[in-house]
Short mmCIF file of C-alpha atoms in Angstrom, two decimals:
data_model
loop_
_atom_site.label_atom_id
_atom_site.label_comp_id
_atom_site.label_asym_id
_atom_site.label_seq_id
_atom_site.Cartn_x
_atom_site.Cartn_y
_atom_site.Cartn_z
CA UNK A 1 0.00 0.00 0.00
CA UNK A 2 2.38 2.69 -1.05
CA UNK A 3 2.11 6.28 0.92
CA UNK A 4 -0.57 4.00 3.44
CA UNK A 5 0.15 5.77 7.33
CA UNK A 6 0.24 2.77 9.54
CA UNK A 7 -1.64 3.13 12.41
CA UNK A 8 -2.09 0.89 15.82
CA UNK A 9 -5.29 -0.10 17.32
CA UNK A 10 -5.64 -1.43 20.77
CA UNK A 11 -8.73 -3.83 21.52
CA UNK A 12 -10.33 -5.22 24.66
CA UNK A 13 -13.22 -7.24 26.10
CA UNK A 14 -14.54 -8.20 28.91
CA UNK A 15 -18.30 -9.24 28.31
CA UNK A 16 -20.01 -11.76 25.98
CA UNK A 17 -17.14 -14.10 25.15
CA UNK A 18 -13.99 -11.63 25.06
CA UNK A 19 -11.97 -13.77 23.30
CA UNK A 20 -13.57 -14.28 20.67
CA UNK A 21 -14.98 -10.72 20.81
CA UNK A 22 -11.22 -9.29 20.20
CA UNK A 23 -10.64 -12.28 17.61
CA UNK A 24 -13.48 -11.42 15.23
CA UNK A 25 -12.69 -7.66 15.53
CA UNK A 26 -9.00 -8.29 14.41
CA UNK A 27 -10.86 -10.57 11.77
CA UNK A 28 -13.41 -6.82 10.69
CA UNK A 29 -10.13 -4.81 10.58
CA UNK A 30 -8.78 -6.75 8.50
CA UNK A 31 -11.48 -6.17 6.09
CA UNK A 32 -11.78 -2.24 6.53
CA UNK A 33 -12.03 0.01 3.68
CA UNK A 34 -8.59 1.26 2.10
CA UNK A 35 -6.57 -0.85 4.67
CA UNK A 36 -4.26 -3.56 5.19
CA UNK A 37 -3.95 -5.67 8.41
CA UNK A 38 -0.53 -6.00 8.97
CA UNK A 39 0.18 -7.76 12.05
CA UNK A 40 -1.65 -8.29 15.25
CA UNK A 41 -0.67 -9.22 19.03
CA UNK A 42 -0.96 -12.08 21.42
CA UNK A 43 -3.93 -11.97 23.39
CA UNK A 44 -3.51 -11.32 26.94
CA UNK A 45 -6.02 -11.16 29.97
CA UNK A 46 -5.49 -8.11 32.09
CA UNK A 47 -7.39 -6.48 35.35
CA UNK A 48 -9.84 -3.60 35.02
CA UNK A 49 -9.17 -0.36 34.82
CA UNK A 50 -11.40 2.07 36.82
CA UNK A 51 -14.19 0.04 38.82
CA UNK A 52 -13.09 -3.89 39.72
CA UNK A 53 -16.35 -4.84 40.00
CA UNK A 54 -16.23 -6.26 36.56
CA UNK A 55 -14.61 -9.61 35.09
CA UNK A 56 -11.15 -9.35 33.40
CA UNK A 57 -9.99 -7.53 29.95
CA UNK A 58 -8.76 -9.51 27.29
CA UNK A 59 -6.57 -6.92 25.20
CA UNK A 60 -4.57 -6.72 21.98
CA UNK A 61 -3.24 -4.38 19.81
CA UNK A 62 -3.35 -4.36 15.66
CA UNK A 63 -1.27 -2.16 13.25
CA UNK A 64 -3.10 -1.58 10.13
CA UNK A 65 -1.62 0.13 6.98
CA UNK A 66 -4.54 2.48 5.99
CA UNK A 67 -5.37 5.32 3.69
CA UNK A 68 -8.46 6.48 5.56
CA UNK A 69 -7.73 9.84 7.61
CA UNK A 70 -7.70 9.60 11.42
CA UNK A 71 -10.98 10.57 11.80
CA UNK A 72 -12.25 8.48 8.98
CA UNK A 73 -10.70 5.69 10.69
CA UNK A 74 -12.18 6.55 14.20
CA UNK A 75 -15.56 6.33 12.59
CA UNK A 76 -14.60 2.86 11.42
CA UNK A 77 -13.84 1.62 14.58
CA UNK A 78 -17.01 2.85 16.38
CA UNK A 79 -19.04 1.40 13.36
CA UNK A 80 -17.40 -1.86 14.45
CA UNK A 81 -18.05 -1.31 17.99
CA UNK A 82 -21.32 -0.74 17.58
CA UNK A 83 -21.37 -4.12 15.36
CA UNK A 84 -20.58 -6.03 18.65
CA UNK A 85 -23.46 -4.00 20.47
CA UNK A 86 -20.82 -1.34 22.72
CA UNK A 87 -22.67 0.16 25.79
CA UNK A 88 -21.26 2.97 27.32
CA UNK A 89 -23.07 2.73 30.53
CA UNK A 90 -20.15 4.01 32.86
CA UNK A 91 -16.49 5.20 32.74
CA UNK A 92 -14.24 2.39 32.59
CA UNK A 93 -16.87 0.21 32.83
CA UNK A 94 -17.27 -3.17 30.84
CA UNK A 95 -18.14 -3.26 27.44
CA UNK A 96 -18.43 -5.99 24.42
CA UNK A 97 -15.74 -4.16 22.72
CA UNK A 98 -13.21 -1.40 22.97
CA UNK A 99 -11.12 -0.19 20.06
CA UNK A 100 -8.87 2.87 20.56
CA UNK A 101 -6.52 4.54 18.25
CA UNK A 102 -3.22 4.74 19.48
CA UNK A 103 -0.74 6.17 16.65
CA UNK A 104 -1.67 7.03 13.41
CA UNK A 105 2.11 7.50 11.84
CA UNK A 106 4.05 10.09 13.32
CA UNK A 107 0.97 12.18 13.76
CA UNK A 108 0.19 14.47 16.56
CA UNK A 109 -3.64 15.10 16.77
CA UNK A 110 -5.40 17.01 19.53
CA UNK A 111 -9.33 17.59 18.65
CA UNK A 112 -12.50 16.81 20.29
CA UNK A 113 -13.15 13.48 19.32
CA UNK A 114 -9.61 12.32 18.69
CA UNK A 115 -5.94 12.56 20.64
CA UNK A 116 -3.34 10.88 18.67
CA UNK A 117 -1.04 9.10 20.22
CA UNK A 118 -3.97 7.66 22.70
CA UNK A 119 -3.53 10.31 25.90
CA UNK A 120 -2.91 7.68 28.10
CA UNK A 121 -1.59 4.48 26.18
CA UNK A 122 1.86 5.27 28.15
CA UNK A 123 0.74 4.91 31.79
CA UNK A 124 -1.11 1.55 30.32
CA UNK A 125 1.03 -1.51 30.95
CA UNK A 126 -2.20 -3.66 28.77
CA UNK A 127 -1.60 -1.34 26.02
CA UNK A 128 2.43 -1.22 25.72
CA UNK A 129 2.87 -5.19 26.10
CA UNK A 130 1.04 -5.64 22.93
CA UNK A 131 2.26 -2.83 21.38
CA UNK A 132 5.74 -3.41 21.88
CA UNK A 133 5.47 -7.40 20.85
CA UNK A 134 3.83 -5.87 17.28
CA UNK A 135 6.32 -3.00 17.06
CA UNK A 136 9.04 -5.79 17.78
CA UNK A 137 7.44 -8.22 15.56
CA UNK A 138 7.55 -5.31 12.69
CA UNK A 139 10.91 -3.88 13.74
CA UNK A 140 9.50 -0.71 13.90
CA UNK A 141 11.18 1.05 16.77
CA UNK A 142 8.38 3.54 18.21
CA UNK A 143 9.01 6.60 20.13
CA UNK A 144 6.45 8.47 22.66
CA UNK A 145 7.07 12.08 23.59
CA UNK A 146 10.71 11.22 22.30
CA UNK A 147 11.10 8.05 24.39
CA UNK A 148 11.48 4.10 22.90
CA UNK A 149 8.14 2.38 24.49
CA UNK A 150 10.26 0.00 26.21
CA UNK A 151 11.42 3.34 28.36
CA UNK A 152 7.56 4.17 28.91
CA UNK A 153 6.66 0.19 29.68
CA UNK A 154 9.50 -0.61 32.09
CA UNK A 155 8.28 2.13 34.61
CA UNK A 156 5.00 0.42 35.03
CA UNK A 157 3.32 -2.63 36.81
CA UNK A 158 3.08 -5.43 34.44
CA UNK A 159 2.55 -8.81 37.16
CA UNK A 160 -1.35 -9.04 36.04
CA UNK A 161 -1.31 -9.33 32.67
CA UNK A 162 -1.23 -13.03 31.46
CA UNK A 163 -0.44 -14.12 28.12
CA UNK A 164 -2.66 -16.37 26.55
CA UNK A 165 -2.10 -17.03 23.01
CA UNK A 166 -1.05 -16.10 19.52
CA UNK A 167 -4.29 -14.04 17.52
CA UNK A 168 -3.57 -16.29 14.36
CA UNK A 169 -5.16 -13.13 12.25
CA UNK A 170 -3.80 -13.44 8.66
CA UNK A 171 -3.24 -9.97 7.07
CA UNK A 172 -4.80 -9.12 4.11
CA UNK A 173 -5.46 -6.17 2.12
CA UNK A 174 -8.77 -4.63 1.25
CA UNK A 175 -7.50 -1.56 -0.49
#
């Protein structure tokens, strides 16, 4: 996909079978409009943010090549989450699916219904464990707020989040 801005979505679950709730959403972004899925994460299981009382995350993260504009791309990914019937009952509270864009290329993007990079992805240890096995995986060194995500990651708590298994999400384009 030549002049395609890759871009890295993180997904979680934690009602109605999350599993295979983050497994079919790799499966829909691989078949967005004017993108490629080019790799995807592990799966891991992770604790709630915000409110425990709520069952477990599972959480990945996706890097798509895509020609859609961040906000184009945002409306994707709420179409989808609406697909899988997204409530957004409370703050942090548990939902069918989550999809959040973290980096869309090297852009810096500060508007109402988008912040690119994700304002909070580096204080997230179940965003940067994914993120840095697919940036790894790609051998795309990634920098936030000039520092390598393995600076950002090895400040923070990562003894409850559990690797599970490989995503097994072939990439294909749809351009």
């Amino acid at each position: 996909m030549n002049n395609a801005i890759r871009s890295y979505i993180g997904l979680g679950s934690n009602l109605e079978n999350p599993k295979g709730q983050v497994q079919q959403a790799l499966q829909e972004l691989a078949a967005l409009p004017l993108s490629r899925l080019v790799a995807s994460s592990s799966l891991y299981a992770t604790s709630p943010v915000g409110p425990q009382d709520q069952p477990d995350f599972i959480n990945a993260v996706a890097c798509l090549e895509t020609h859609l504009s961040p906000l184009a791309l945002l409306d994707q990914l709420q179409a989808l989450e609406q697909r899988h019937r997204r409530r957004r009952l409370r703050h942090w509270g548990p939902r069918t699916l989550d999809l959040d864009l973290l980096l869309y290329g090297e852009l810096t993007l500060h508007q109402p219904r988008l912040t690119v990079p994700h304002g909070q992805m580096h204080a997230r240890a179940f965003v940067l464990v994914p993120l840095v096995e697919v940036a790894t995986a790609l051998q795309q060194p990634i920098t936030l707020h000039q520092q390598p995500l393995e600076t950002w990651l090895s400040r923070l708590n990562t003894s409850d989040i559990r690797h599970l298994s490989a995503t097994n999400v072939s990439a294909t384009a749809t351009i």
